[in-house]
mmCIF file with all atom_site columns, C-alpha atoms in Angstrom:
data_model
loop_
_atom_site.group_PDB
_atom_site.id
_atom_site.type_symbol
_atom_site.label_atom_id
_atom_site.label_alt_id
_atom_site.label_comp_id
_atom_site.label_asym_id
_atom_site.label_entity_id
_atom_site.label_seq_id
_atom_site.pdbx_PDB_ins_code
_atom_site.Cartn_x
_atom_site.Cartn_y
_atom_site.Cartn_z
_atom_site.occupancy
_atom_site.B_iso_or_equiv
_atom_site.pdbx_formal_charge
_atom_site.auth_seq_id
_atom_site.auth_comp_id
_atom_site.auth_asym_id
_atom_site.auth_atom_id
_atom_site.pdbx_PDB_model_num
ATOM 1   C CA . MET M 1 1   ? -100.004 -41.096 60.945  1.00 50.00 ? 1   MET M CA 1
ATOM 2   C CA . LYS M 1 2   ? -101.036 -39.914 57.382  1.00 48.00 ? 2   LYS M CA 1
ATOM 3   C CA . LYS M 1 3   ? -100.859 -36.313 58.451  1.00 52.00 ? 3   LYS M CA 1
ATOM 4   C CA . LYS M 1 4   ? -97.427  -36.973 60.226  1.00 55.00 ? 4   LYS M CA 1
ATOM 5   C CA . GLU M 1 5   ? -96.152  -38.809 57.285  1.00 55.00 ? 5   GLU M CA 1
ATOM 6   C CA . LEU M 1 6   ? -97.138  -35.771 55.064  1.00 51.00 ? 6   LEU M CA 1
ATOM 7   C CA . VAL M 1 7   ? -95.193  -33.383 57.155  1.00 49.00 ? 7   VAL M CA 1
ATOM 8   C CA . SER M 1 8   ? -92.198  -35.475 57.245  1.00 56.00 ? 8   SER M CA 1
ATOM 9   C CA . LEU M 1 9   ? -92.397  -36.150 53.661  1.00 55.00 ? 9   LEU M CA 1
ATOM 10  C CA . GLY M 1 10  ? -92.782  -32.185 53.210  1.00 55.00 ? 10  GLY M CA 1
ATOM 11  C CA . LEU M 1 11  ? -89.852  -31.493 55.424  1.00 56.00 ? 11  LEU M CA 1
ATOM 12  C CA . ILE M 1 12  ? -87.732  -33.753 53.661  1.00 61.00 ? 12  ILE M CA 1
ATOM 13  C CA . ALA M 1 13  ? -88.694  -32.090 50.352  1.00 59.00 ? 13  ALA M CA 1
ATOM 14  C CA . LEU M 1 14  ? -87.714  -28.421 51.665  1.00 57.00 ? 14  LEU M CA 1
ATOM 15  C CA . ALA M 1 15  ? -84.624  -30.110 52.899  1.00 59.00 ? 15  ALA M CA 1
ATOM 16  C CA . LEU M 1 16  ? -83.978  -31.393 49.751  1.00 58.00 ? 16  LEU M CA 1
ATOM 17  C CA . GLY M 1 17  ? -84.819  -28.068 47.825  1.00 58.00 ? 17  GLY M CA 1
ATOM 18  C CA . PHE M 1 18  ? -82.028  -26.331 50.342  1.00 55.00 ? 18  PHE M CA 1
ATOM 19  C CA . LEU M 1 19  ? -79.778  -28.817 49.312  1.00 56.00 ? 19  LEU M CA 1
ATOM 20  C CA . LEU M 1 20  ? -80.244  -28.625 45.627  1.00 54.00 ? 20  LEU M CA 1
ATOM 21  C CA . ALA M 1 21  ? -79.944  -25.045 45.866  1.00 55.00 ? 21  ALA M CA 1
ATOM 22  C CA . PHE M 1 22  ? -76.904  -25.242 47.662  1.00 50.00 ? 22  PHE M CA 1
ATOM 23  C CA . THR M 1 23  ? -75.226  -27.389 45.367  1.00 55.00 ? 23  THR M CA 1
ATOM 24  C CA . TYR M 1 24  ? -76.020  -25.207 42.525  1.00 51.00 ? 24  TYR M CA 1
ATOM 25  C CA . ARG M 1 25  ? -74.733  -21.909 43.791  1.00 54.00 ? 25  ARG M CA 1
ATOM 26  C CA . THR M 1 26  ? -71.833  -23.731 44.752  1.00 52.00 ? 26  THR M CA 1
ATOM 27  C CA . ALA M 1 27  ? -70.931  -25.403 41.527  1.00 49.00 ? 27  ALA M CA 1
ATOM 28  C CA . ASN M 1 28  ? -71.839  -22.086 39.716  1.00 52.00 ? 28  ASN M CA 1
ATOM 29  C CA . ARG M 1 29  ? -69.460  -20.423 41.691  1.00 51.00 ? 29  ARG M CA 1
ATOM 30  C CA . VAL M 1 30  ? -66.659  -23.213 41.081  1.00 46.00 ? 30  VAL M CA 1
ATOM 31  C CA . GLU M 1 31  ? -67.322  -22.768 37.241  1.00 48.00 ? 31  GLU M CA 1
ATOM 32  C CA . ARG M 1 32  ? -66.761  -19.211 37.704  1.00 50.00 ? 32  ARG M CA 1
ATOM 33  C CA . THR M 1 33  ? -63.469  -19.701 39.702  1.00 49.00 ? 33  THR M CA 1
ATOM 34  C CA . VAL M 1 34  ? -61.865  -21.901 37.138  1.00 47.00 ? 34  VAL M CA 1
ATOM 35  C CA . PRO M 1 35  ? -61.364  -19.654 34.107  1.00 57.00 ? 35  PRO M CA 1
ATOM 36  C CA . TYR M 1 36  ? -60.204  -17.004 36.263  1.00 56.00 ? 36  TYR M CA 1
ATOM 37  C CA . ASP M 1 37  ? -57.324  -18.752 38.081  1.00 66.00 ? 37  ASP M CA 1
ATOM 38  C CA . ARG M 1 38  ? -56.547  -20.155 34.438  1.00 64.00 ? 38  ARG M CA 1
ATOM 39  C CA . ALA M 1 39  ? -56.427  -16.610 32.869  1.00 65.00 ? 39  ALA M CA 1
ATOM 40  C CA . HIS M 1 40  ? -54.158  -15.802 35.544  1.00 67.00 ? 40  HIS M CA 1
ATOM 41  C CA . GLU M 1 41  ? -51.707  -19.042 34.896  1.00 73.00 ? 41  GLU M CA 1
ATOM 42  C CA . LEU M 1 42  ? -51.634  -17.871 31.485  1.00 71.00 ? 42  LEU M CA 1
ATOM 43  C CA . THR M 1 43  ? -50.966  -14.297 31.910  1.00 76.00 ? 43  THR M CA 1
ATOM 44  C CA . LEU M 1 44  ? -48.070  -15.160 34.055  1.00 74.00 ? 44  LEU M CA 1
ATOM 45  C CA . GLU M 1 45  ? -46.755  -17.752 31.351  1.00 73.00 ? 45  GLU M CA 1
ATOM 46  C CA . LEU M 1 46  ? -47.236  -14.774 28.970  1.00 74.00 ? 46  LEU M CA 1
ATOM 47  C CA . LYS M 1 47  ? -45.241  -12.350 30.925  1.00 76.00 ? 47  LYS M CA 1
ATOM 48  C CA . ALA M 1 48  ? -42.630  -15.127 31.479  1.00 77.00 ? 48  ALA M CA 1
ATOM 49  C CA . LEU M 1 49  ? -42.247  -15.846 27.641  1.00 73.00 ? 49  LEU M CA 1
ATOM 50  C CA . ALA M 1 50  ? -41.862  -12.290 27.117  1.00 74.00 ? 50  ALA M CA 1
ATOM 51  C CA . LYS M 1 51  ? -39.304  -11.722 29.349  1.00 77.00 ? 51  LYS M CA 1
ATOM 52  C CA . GLU M 1 52  ? -37.545  -14.666 27.689  1.00 74.00 ? 52  GLU M CA 1
ATOM 53  C CA . ARG M 1 53  ? -37.955  -13.304 24.375  1.00 74.00 ? 53  ARG M CA 1
ATOM 54  C CA . ALA M 1 54  ? -36.203  -10.150 25.390  1.00 77.00 ? 54  ALA M CA 1
ATOM 55  C CA . ASP M 1 55  ? -33.409  -11.916 27.227  1.00 76.00 ? 55  ASP M CA 1
ATOM 56  C CA . LEU M 1 56  ? -32.829  -13.611 23.457  1.00 73.00 ? 56  LEU M CA 1
ATOM 57  C CA . GLU M 1 57  ? -33.089  -10.588 21.477  1.00 74.00 ? 57  GLU M CA 1
ATOM 58  C CA . ALA M 1 58  ? -30.641  -8.879  23.890  1.00 79.00 ? 58  ALA M CA 1
ATOM 59  C CA . GLN M 1 59  ? -28.671  -12.361 23.209  1.00 77.00 ? 59  GLN M CA 1
ATOM 60  C CA . ALA M 1 60  ? -28.941  -11.788 19.478  1.00 74.00 ? 60  ALA M CA 1
ATOM 61  C CA . ARG M 1 61  ? -28.049  -7.898  19.237  1.00 79.00 ? 61  ARG M CA 1
ATOM 62  C CA . ASP M 1 62  ? -25.055  -8.660  21.411  1.00 81.00 ? 62  ASP M CA 1
ATOM 63  C CA . LEU M 1 63  ? -23.842  -11.781 18.759  1.00 78.00 ? 63  LEU M CA 1
ATOM 64  C CA . ARG M 1 64  ? -24.452  -9.383  15.751  1.00 79.00 ? 64  ARG M CA 1
ATOM 65  C CA . ALA M 1 65  ? -22.781  -6.631  17.353  1.00 82.00 ? 65  ALA M CA 1
ATOM 66  C CA . LYS M 1 66  ? -19.600  -8.812  18.280  1.00 80.00 ? 66  LYS M CA 1
ATOM 67  C CA . LEU M 1 67  ? -19.863  -10.300 15.227  1.00 80.00 ? 67  LEU M CA 1
ATOM 68  C CA . ALA M 1 68  ? -19.763  -6.883  13.065  1.00 79.00 ? 68  ALA M CA 1
ATOM 69  C CA . LYS M 1 69  ? -16.831  -6.091  15.302  1.00 80.00 ? 69  LYS M CA 1
ATOM 70  C CA . ALA M 1 70  ? -14.872  -9.193  14.110  1.00 78.00 ? 70  ALA M CA 1
ATOM 71  C CA . LYS M 1 71  ? -15.966  -8.552  10.502  1.00 76.00 ? 71  LYS M CA 1
ATOM 72  C CA . GLN M 1 72  ? -14.248  -5.142  10.866  1.00 77.00 ? 72  GLN M CA 1
ATOM 73  C CA . GLY M 1 73  ? -11.355  -6.154  12.783  1.00 75.00 ? 73  GLY M CA 1
ATOM 74  C CA . TYR M 1 74  ? -10.888  -8.841  10.165  1.00 71.00 ? 74  TYR M CA 1
ATOM 75  C CA . SER M 1 75  ? -11.593  -6.666  7.032   1.00 75.00 ? 75  SER M CA 1
ATOM 76  C CA . GLU M 1 76  ? -8.891   -4.372  8.601   1.00 77.00 ? 76  GLU M CA 1
ATOM 77  C CA . ALA M 1 77  ? -6.532   -7.229  8.651   1.00 74.00 ? 77  ALA M CA 1
ATOM 78  C CA . GLN M 1 78  ? -7.248   -8.174  5.275   1.00 75.00 ? 78  GLN M CA 1
ATOM 79  C CA . LEU M 1 79  ? -6.714   -4.465  3.835   1.00 74.00 ? 79  LEU M CA 1
ATOM 80  C CA . ALA M 1 80  ? -3.452   -3.890  6.133   1.00 74.00 ? 80  ALA M CA 1
ATOM 81  C CA . LEU M 1 81  ? -2.112   -7.605  4.304   1.00 71.00 ? 81  LEU M CA 1
ATOM 82  C CA . GLU M 1 82  ? -3.063   -6.683  1.028   1.00 75.00 ? 82  GLU M CA 1
ATOM 83  C CA . ALA M 1 83  ? -1.260   -3.274  1.253   1.00 76.00 ? 83  ALA M CA 1
ATOM 84  C CA . GLU M 1 84  ? 2.252    -5.284  2.572   1.00 72.00 ? 84  GLU M CA 1
ATOM 85  C CA . VAL M 1 85  ? 1.476    -7.426  -0.351  1.00 72.00 ? 85  VAL M CA 1
ATOM 86  C CA . LYS M 1 86  ? 1.315    -4.885  -2.770  1.00 69.00 ? 86  LYS M CA 1
ATOM 87  C CA . GLU M 1 87  ? 4.045    -2.996  -1.009  1.00 70.00 ? 87  GLU M CA 1
ATOM 88  C CA . ALA M 1 88  ? 6.315    -6.214  -0.996  1.00 69.00 ? 88  ALA M CA 1
ATOM 89  C CA . ALA M 1 89  ? 5.205    -6.309  -4.843  1.00 67.00 ? 89  ALA M CA 1
ATOM 90  C CA . ALA M 1 90  ? 6.198    -3.368  -6.155  1.00 64.00 ? 90  ALA M CA 1
ATOM 91  C CA . LEU M 1 91  ? 10.054   -3.344  -4.336  1.00 65.00 ? 91  LEU M CA 1
ATOM 92  C CA . ALA M 1 92  ? 10.400   -6.691  -6.040  1.00 67.00 ? 92  ALA M CA 1
ATOM 93  C CA . GLY M 1 93  ? 9.556    -5.398  -9.321  1.00 73.00 ? 93  GLY M CA 1
ATOM 94  C CA . ALA M 1 94  ? 6.692    -7.930  -9.649  1.00 74.00 ? 94  ALA M CA 1
ATOM 95  C CA . VAL M 1 95  ? 4.142    -5.401  -10.577 1.00 86.00 ? 95  VAL M CA 1
ATOM 96  C CA . PRO M 1 96  ? 4.434    -2.208  -13.004 1.00 90.00 ? 96  PRO M CA 1
ATOM 97  C CA . LEU M 1 97  ? 4.165    0.727   -11.591 1.00 92.00 ? 97  LEU M CA 1
ATOM 98  C CA . GLU M 1 98  ? 3.087    4.531   -12.648 1.00 94.00 ? 98  GLU M CA 1
ATOM 99  C CA . GLY M 1 99  ? 3.547    7.931   -11.432 1.00 95.00 ? 99  GLY M CA 1
ATOM 100 C CA . PRO M 1 100 ? 5.570    11.562  -12.075 1.00 97.00 ? 100 PRO M CA 1
ATOM 101 C CA . GLY M 1 101 ? 9.146    11.310  -12.374 1.00 97.00 ? 101 GLY M CA 1
ATOM 102 C CA . VAL M 1 102 ? 11.669   11.816  -15.227 1.00 98.00 ? 102 VAL M CA 1
ATOM 103 C CA . ARG M 1 103 ? 12.664   10.609  -18.372 1.00 98.00 ? 103 ARG M CA 1
ATOM 104 C CA . VAL M 1 104 ? 16.548   10.519  -19.724 1.00 97.00 ? 104 VAL M CA 1
ATOM 105 C CA . VAL M 1 105 ? 17.803   9.469   -23.051 1.00 97.00 ? 105 VAL M CA 1
ATOM 106 C CA . VAL M 1 106 ? 21.687   8.921   -22.877 1.00 96.00 ? 106 VAL M CA 1
ATOM 107 C CA . ASP M 1 107 ? 22.995   8.257   -26.745 1.00 95.00 ? 107 ASP M CA 1
ATOM 108 C CA . ASN M 1 108 ? 26.681   7.841   -27.509 1.00 91.00 ? 108 ASN M CA 1
ATOM 109 C CA . PRO M 1 109 ? 28.466   11.098  -29.542 1.00 87.00 ? 109 PRO M CA 1
ATOM 110 C CA . PRO M 1 110 ? 27.560   10.940  -33.351 1.00 83.00 ? 110 PRO M CA 1
ATOM 111 C CA . GLY M 1 111 ? 29.757   8.846   -35.012 1.00 72.00 ? 111 GLY M CA 1
ATOM 112 C CA . THR M 1 112 ? 31.088   7.211   -31.982 1.00 62.00 ? 112 THR M CA 1
ATOM 113 C CA . ALA M 1 113 ? 31.420   3.303   -32.051 1.00 55.00 ? 113 ALA M CA 1
ATOM 114 C CA . GLY M 1 114 ? 30.559   1.574   -29.032 1.00 49.00 ? 114 GLY M CA 1
ATOM 115 C CA . GLY M 1 115 ? 34.096   0.836   -28.236 1.00 50.00 ? 115 GLY M CA 1
ATOM 116 C CA . THR M 1 116 ? 35.867   3.936   -28.134 1.00 53.00 ? 116 THR M CA 1
ATOM 117 C CA . ILE M 1 117 ? 36.359   5.945   -24.970 1.00 62.00 ? 117 ILE M CA 1
ATOM 118 C CA . PHE M 1 118 ? 33.474   8.067   -25.849 1.00 77.00 ? 118 PHE M CA 1
ATOM 119 C CA . ALA M 1 119 ? 30.945   6.075   -26.160 1.00 87.00 ? 119 ALA M CA 1
ATOM 120 C CA . VAL M 1 120 ? 28.441   5.277   -23.314 1.00 92.00 ? 120 VAL M CA 1
ATOM 121 C CA . ARG M 1 121 ? 29.668   3.087   -20.750 1.00 92.00 ? 121 ARG M CA 1
ATOM 122 C CA . ASP M 1 122 ? 27.753   0.852   -18.320 1.00 93.00 ? 122 ASP M CA 1
ATOM 123 C CA . GLU M 1 123 ? 29.499   2.983   -15.151 1.00 94.00 ? 123 GLU M CA 1
ATOM 124 C CA . ASP M 1 124 ? 28.213   6.363   -16.762 1.00 95.00 ? 124 ASP M CA 1
ATOM 125 C CA . LEU M 1 125 ? 24.543   4.831   -16.716 1.00 96.00 ? 125 LEU M CA 1
ATOM 126 C CA . LEU M 1 126 ? 25.333   3.145   -13.083 1.00 95.00 ? 126 LEU M CA 1
ATOM 127 C CA . LYS M 1 127 ? 26.290   6.800   -12.142 1.00 95.00 ? 127 LYS M CA 1
ATOM 128 C CA . ILE M 1 128 ? 22.876   8.037   -13.152 1.00 96.00 ? 128 ILE M CA 1
ATOM 129 C CA . VAL M 1 129 ? 20.893   5.604   -11.637 1.00 96.00 ? 129 VAL M CA 1
ATOM 130 C CA . ASN M 1 130 ? 22.684   6.220   -8.275  1.00 95.00 ? 130 ASN M CA 1
ATOM 131 C CA . GLU M 1 131 ? 21.679   9.943   -8.677  1.00 96.00 ? 131 GLU M CA 1
ATOM 132 C CA . LEU M 1 132 ? 18.217   8.993   -9.017  1.00 97.00 ? 132 LEU M CA 1
ATOM 133 C CA . ARG M 1 133 ? 18.008   6.554   -6.101  1.00 95.00 ? 133 ARG M CA 1
ATOM 134 C CA . ALA M 1 134 ? 19.910   9.289   -3.923  1.00 95.00 ? 134 ALA M CA 1
ATOM 135 C CA . ALA M 1 135 ? 17.049   12.021  -5.057  1.00 96.00 ? 135 ALA M CA 1
ATOM 136 C CA . GLY M 1 136 ? 14.474   9.562   -3.874  1.00 95.00 ? 136 GLY M CA 1
ATOM 137 C CA . ALA M 1 137 ? 13.652   7.535   -7.033  1.00 95.00 ? 137 ALA M CA 1
ATOM 138 C CA . GLU M 1 138 ? 10.922   4.716   -6.191  1.00 94.00 ? 138 GLU M CA 1
ATOM 139 C CA . ALA M 1 139 ? 11.171   3.096   -9.290  1.00 95.00 ? 139 ALA M CA 1
ATOM 140 C CA . ILE M 1 140 ? 13.909   2.565   -12.237 1.00 96.00 ? 140 ILE M CA 1
ATOM 141 C CA . SER M 1 141 ? 14.004   1.116   -15.545 1.00 96.00 ? 141 SER M CA 1
ATOM 142 C CA . ILE M 1 142 ? 16.438   1.304   -18.243 1.00 97.00 ? 142 ILE M CA 1
ATOM 143 C CA . ASN M 1 143 ? 15.497   0.245   -22.021 1.00 96.00 ? 143 ASN M CA 1
ATOM 144 C CA . GLY M 1 144 ? 12.537   -1.625  -20.735 1.00 95.00 ? 144 GLY M CA 1
ATOM 145 C CA . GLN M 1 145 ? 14.474   -3.400  -17.631 1.00 94.00 ? 145 GLN M CA 1
ATOM 146 C CA . ARG M 1 146 ? 13.274   -3.133  -14.083 1.00 94.00 ? 146 ARG M CA 1
ATOM 147 C CA . LEU M 1 147 ? 15.989   -2.707  -11.631 1.00 93.00 ? 147 LEU M CA 1
ATOM 148 C CA . VAL M 1 148 ? 15.866   -4.312  -8.324  1.00 89.00 ? 148 VAL M CA 1
ATOM 149 C CA . SER M 1 149 ? 18.131   -4.995  -5.707  1.00 84.00 ? 149 SER M CA 1
ATOM 150 C CA . THR M 1 150 ? 19.837   -7.920  -7.457  1.00 85.00 ? 150 THR M CA 1
ATOM 151 C CA . SER M 1 151 ? 19.950   -6.185  -10.942 1.00 90.00 ? 151 SER M CA 1
ATOM 152 C CA . GLU M 1 152 ? 23.427   -5.319  -12.540 1.00 92.00 ? 152 GLU M CA 1
ATOM 153 C CA . ILE M 1 153 ? 24.554   -3.177  -15.338 1.00 94.00 ? 153 ILE M CA 1
ATOM 154 C CA . ARG M 1 154 ? 27.683   -4.231  -16.523 1.00 93.00 ? 154 ARG M CA 1
ATOM 155 C CA . THR M 1 155 ? 29.918   -4.124  -19.863 1.00 91.00 ? 155 THR M CA 1
ATOM 156 C CA . ALA M 1 156 ? 29.826   -7.733  -21.705 1.00 86.00 ? 156 ALA M CA 1
ATOM 157 C CA . GLY M 1 157 ? 31.873   -7.159  -24.555 1.00 83.00 ? 157 GLY M CA 1
ATOM 158 C CA . SER M 1 158 ? 30.933   -4.157  -26.483 1.00 82.00 ? 158 SER M CA 1
ATOM 159 C CA . PHE M 1 159 ? 27.454   -4.046  -24.882 1.00 88.00 ? 159 PHE M CA 1
ATOM 160 C CA . ILE M 1 160 ? 26.144   -3.179  -21.829 1.00 94.00 ? 160 ILE M CA 1
ATOM 161 C CA . ASN M 1 161 ? 23.922   -5.714  -20.063 1.00 94.00 ? 161 ASN M CA 1
ATOM 162 C CA . VAL M 1 162 ? 21.169   -5.409  -17.702 1.00 94.00 ? 162 VAL M CA 1
ATOM 163 C CA . ASN M 1 163 ? 19.382   -8.072  -15.538 1.00 91.00 ? 163 ASN M CA 1
ATOM 164 C CA . LEU M 1 164 ? 21.365   -10.331 -18.106 1.00 90.00 ? 164 LEU M CA 1
ATOM 165 C CA . GLN M 1 165 ? 19.772   -8.526  -21.059 1.00 92.00 ? 165 GLN M CA 1
ATOM 166 C CA . ARG M 1 166 ? 21.726   -6.987  -23.746 1.00 94.00 ? 166 ARG M CA 1
ATOM 167 C CA . ILE M 1 167 ? 20.802   -3.105  -24.344 1.00 94.00 ? 167 ILE M CA 1
ATOM 168 C CA . THR M 1 168 ? 21.845   -0.784  -27.234 1.00 92.00 ? 168 THR M CA 1
ATOM 169 C CA . PRO M 1 169 ? 21.662   2.981   -27.192 1.00 93.00 ? 169 PRO M CA 1
ATOM 170 C CA . PRO M 1 170 ? 20.098   5.240   -27.276 1.00 94.00 ? 170 PRO M CA 1
ATOM 171 C CA . TYR M 1 171 ? 19.526   4.093   -23.180 1.00 96.00 ? 171 TYR M CA 1
ATOM 172 C CA . GLU M 1 172 ? 16.259   5.242   -22.105 1.00 97.00 ? 172 GLU M CA 1
ATOM 173 C CA . ILE M 1 173 ? 15.978   5.915   -18.018 1.00 97.00 ? 173 ILE M CA 1
ATOM 174 C CA . LEU M 1 174 ? 12.287   6.331   -16.590 1.00 98.00 ? 174 LEU M CA 1
ATOM 175 C CA . ALA M 1 175 ? 12.588   6.826   -12.990 1.00 97.00 ? 175 ALA M CA 1
ATOM 176 C CA . ILE M 1 176 ? 9.484    7.468   -10.406 1.00 97.00 ? 176 ILE M CA 1
ATOM 177 C CA . GLY M 1 177 ? 9.580    10.251  -8.007  1.00 96.00 ? 177 GLY M CA 1
ATOM 178 C CA . ASP M 1 178 ? 9.409    13.913  -7.019  1.00 97.00 ? 178 ASP M CA 1
ATOM 179 C CA . SER M 1 179 ? 10.033   14.749  -10.957 1.00 96.00 ? 179 SER M CA 1
ATOM 180 C CA . ALA M 1 180 ? 11.366   18.575  -10.056 1.00 96.00 ? 180 ALA M CA 1
ATOM 181 C CA . ALA M 1 181 ? 14.129   17.015  -7.476  1.00 97.00 ? 181 ALA M CA 1
ATOM 182 C CA . LEU M 1 182 ? 14.777   14.358  -9.614  1.00 97.00 ? 182 LEU M CA 1
ATOM 183 C CA . LYS M 1 183 ? 15.847   16.285  -12.481 1.00 96.00 ? 183 LYS M CA 1
ATOM 184 C CA . ALA M 1 184 ? 17.833   18.902  -10.366 1.00 96.00 ? 184 ALA M CA 1
ATOM 185 C CA . ALA M 1 185 ? 19.830   15.932  -9.100  1.00 96.00 ? 185 ALA M CA 1
ATOM 186 C CA . LEU M 1 186 ? 20.784   15.203  -12.425 1.00 96.00 ? 186 LEU M CA 1
ATOM 187 C CA . GLU M 1 187 ? 21.199   18.331  -13.417 1.00 94.00 ? 187 GLU M CA 1
ATOM 188 C CA . VAL M 1 188 ? 23.431   20.122  -10.499 1.00 94.00 ? 188 VAL M CA 1
ATOM 189 C CA . LYS M 1 189 ? 26.617   21.988  -11.679 1.00 93.00 ? 189 LYS M CA 1
ATOM 190 C CA . GLY M 1 190 ? 29.610   20.093  -12.152 1.00 93.00 ? 190 GLY M CA 1
ATOM 191 C CA . GLY M 1 191 ? 27.252   16.624  -11.514 1.00 93.00 ? 191 GLY M CA 1
ATOM 192 C CA . ILE M 1 192 ? 26.962   13.514  -14.199 1.00 93.00 ? 192 ILE M CA 1
ATOM 193 C CA . VAL M 1 193 ? 24.716   14.947  -16.794 1.00 95.00 ? 193 VAL M CA 1
ATOM 194 C CA . GLU M 1 194 ? 26.953   18.321  -17.034 1.00 95.00 ? 194 GLU M CA 1
ATOM 195 C CA . THR M 1 195 ? 30.209   16.082  -17.200 1.00 93.00 ? 195 THR M CA 1
ATOM 196 C CA . LEU M 1 196 ? 28.604   13.370  -19.783 1.00 93.00 ? 196 LEU M CA 1
ATOM 197 C CA . ARG M 1 197 ? 27.546   16.416  -22.032 1.00 93.00 ? 197 ARG M CA 1
ATOM 198 C CA . ASP M 1 198 ? 31.494   17.845  -22.049 1.00 92.00 ? 198 ASP M CA 1
ATOM 199 C CA . TRP M 1 199 ? 32.506   14.453  -23.085 1.00 90.00 ? 199 TRP M CA 1
ATOM 200 C CA . GLY M 1 200 ? 29.889   14.963  -26.231 1.00 90.00 ? 200 GLY M CA 1
ATOM 201 C CA . VAL M 1 201 ? 27.443   12.134  -24.993 1.00 92.00 ? 201 VAL M CA 1
ATOM 202 C CA . ARG M 1 202 ? 23.793   13.805  -26.253 1.00 94.00 ? 202 ARG M CA 1
ATOM 203 C CA . ILE M 1 203 ? 21.648   13.353  -22.704 1.00 95.00 ? 203 ILE M CA 1
ATOM 204 C CA . GLN M 1 204 ? 17.979   14.898  -22.395 1.00 96.00 ? 204 GLN M CA 1
ATOM 205 C CA . VAL M 1 205 ? 16.665   14.626  -19.052 1.00 96.00 ? 205 VAL M CA 1
ATOM 206 C CA . GLU M 1 206 ? 12.633   15.964  -18.886 1.00 96.00 ? 206 GLU M CA 1
ATOM 207 C CA . ALA M 1 207 ? 10.121   16.356  -15.572 1.00 96.00 ? 207 ALA M CA 1
ATOM 208 C CA . ARG M 1 208 ? 7.146    14.275  -16.612 1.00 96.00 ? 208 ARG M CA 1
ATOM 209 C CA . GLN M 1 209 ? 3.659    14.386  -14.675 1.00 96.00 ? 209 GLN M CA 1
ATOM 210 C CA . GLN M 1 210 ? 3.227    10.636  -15.643 1.00 96.00 ? 210 GLN M CA 1
ATOM 211 C CA . VAL M 1 211 ? 5.989    7.497   -15.924 1.00 96.00 ? 211 VAL M CA 1
ATOM 212 C CA . LYS M 1 212 ? 5.229    4.090   -16.536 1.00 96.00 ? 212 LYS M CA 1
ATOM 213 C CA . VAL M 1 213 ? 8.244    1.609   -15.291 1.00 95.00 ? 213 VAL M CA 1
ATOM 214 C CA . PRO M 1 214 ? 7.578    -2.022  -16.405 1.00 92.00 ? 214 PRO M CA 1
ATOM 215 C CA . ALA M 1 215 ? 7.661    -5.035  -14.308 1.00 91.00 ? 215 ALA M CA 1
ATOM 216 C CA . LEU M 1 216 ? 10.488   -6.995  -14.055 1.00 87.00 ? 216 LEU M CA 1
ATOM 217 C CA . SER M 1 217 ? 10.513   -9.478  -16.991 1.00 80.00 ? 217 SER M CA 1
ATOM 218 C CA . LYS M 1 218 ? 11.723   -12.630 -14.362 1.00 77.00 ? 218 LYS M CA 1
ATOM 219 C CA . PRO M 1 219 ? 10.465   -13.122 -11.256 1.00 72.00 ? 219 PRO M CA 1
ATOM 220 C CA . LEU M 1 220 ? 12.985   -12.947 -8.256  1.00 71.00 ? 220 LEU M CA 1
ATOM 221 C CA . ARG M 1 221 ? 14.656   -16.304 -7.192  1.00 75.00 ? 221 ARG M CA 1
ATOM 222 C CA . PHE M 1 222 ? 16.212   -17.181 -3.819  1.00 74.00 ? 222 PHE M CA 1
ATOM 223 C CA . ASP M 1 223 ? 18.154   -20.765 -4.358  1.00 78.00 ? 223 ASP M CA 1
ATOM 224 C CA . TYR M 1 224 ? 20.005   -19.793 -0.988  1.00 83.00 ? 224 TYR M CA 1
ATOM 225 C CA . ALA M 1 225 ? 18.464   -17.226 0.965   1.00 81.00 ? 225 ALA M CA 1
ATOM 226 C CA . ARG M 1 226 ? 15.949   -18.081 3.468   1.00 82.00 ? 226 ARG M CA 1
ATOM 227 C CA . ALA M 1 227 ? 13.734   -16.303 5.783   1.00 77.00 ? 227 ALA M CA 1
ATOM 228 C CA . VAL M 1 228 ? 14.884   -15.821 9.289   1.00 85.00 ? 228 VAL M CA 1
ATOM 229 C CA . GLU M 1 229 ? 11.907   -16.902 11.561  1.00 79.00 ? 229 GLU M CA 1
ATOM 230 C CA . THR M 1 230 ? 11.701   -14.956 14.402  1.00 74.00 ? 230 THR M CA 1
ATOM 231 C CA . GLY M 1 231 ? 10.352   -16.120 17.884  1.00 63.00 ? 231 GLY M CA 1
ATOM 232 C CA . GLY M 1 232 ? 11.556   -19.568 17.700  1.00 53.00 ? 232 GLY M CA 1
ATOM 233 C CA . LYS M 1 233 ? 13.785   -21.171 19.947  1.00 53.00 ? 233 LYS M CA 1
ATOM 234 C CA . SER M 1 234 ? 17.234   -20.127 19.629  1.00 46.00 ? 234 SER M CA 1
#
């Protein structure tokens, strides 16, 4: 019995040895498998994150492009609006202007009183201004008074008023435009300059590369006129 018991114990020990060896190998194989699966999962997550990042960068680039385009459109619109404001201010006489043009000096004949028939009258200055405008003058002033659409040139007693301001001879008329065309328009044969000279009026016409026309001394006011709204209900 003891021999059989020893054999049985040996067989049991051998079986346990095989079982322990199998268990060790299985555990070792599991230990090697787990890190591989985890690395694979991390690789997949990294690829997904890289794709998401690339998509976000593409969206950011698209948004930056749209923003730049919007800013460009805003800048262009702002420049166009500023140009319109400047043009409107120039037409309204709100700002001084400079450029090529002519300087015209008109004075009464020597020893002539302002009330005589030979003195320079408002209509004479008005004819000179009309000739300059017809020749393309873009801005005109008389004795520092800027002429705009509402300006008047009229006699007030023995004086001439421009923009309700009294002016006296000699009368200096400054006009901005094509200097050669403006000078030629005034000095045309049989024109206003020749006529005034025939009456003894002293008048000089000079073409200049630079003429400065001042701004209107008082801003324009509209007490009754209102802008017409477009696109509204009739």
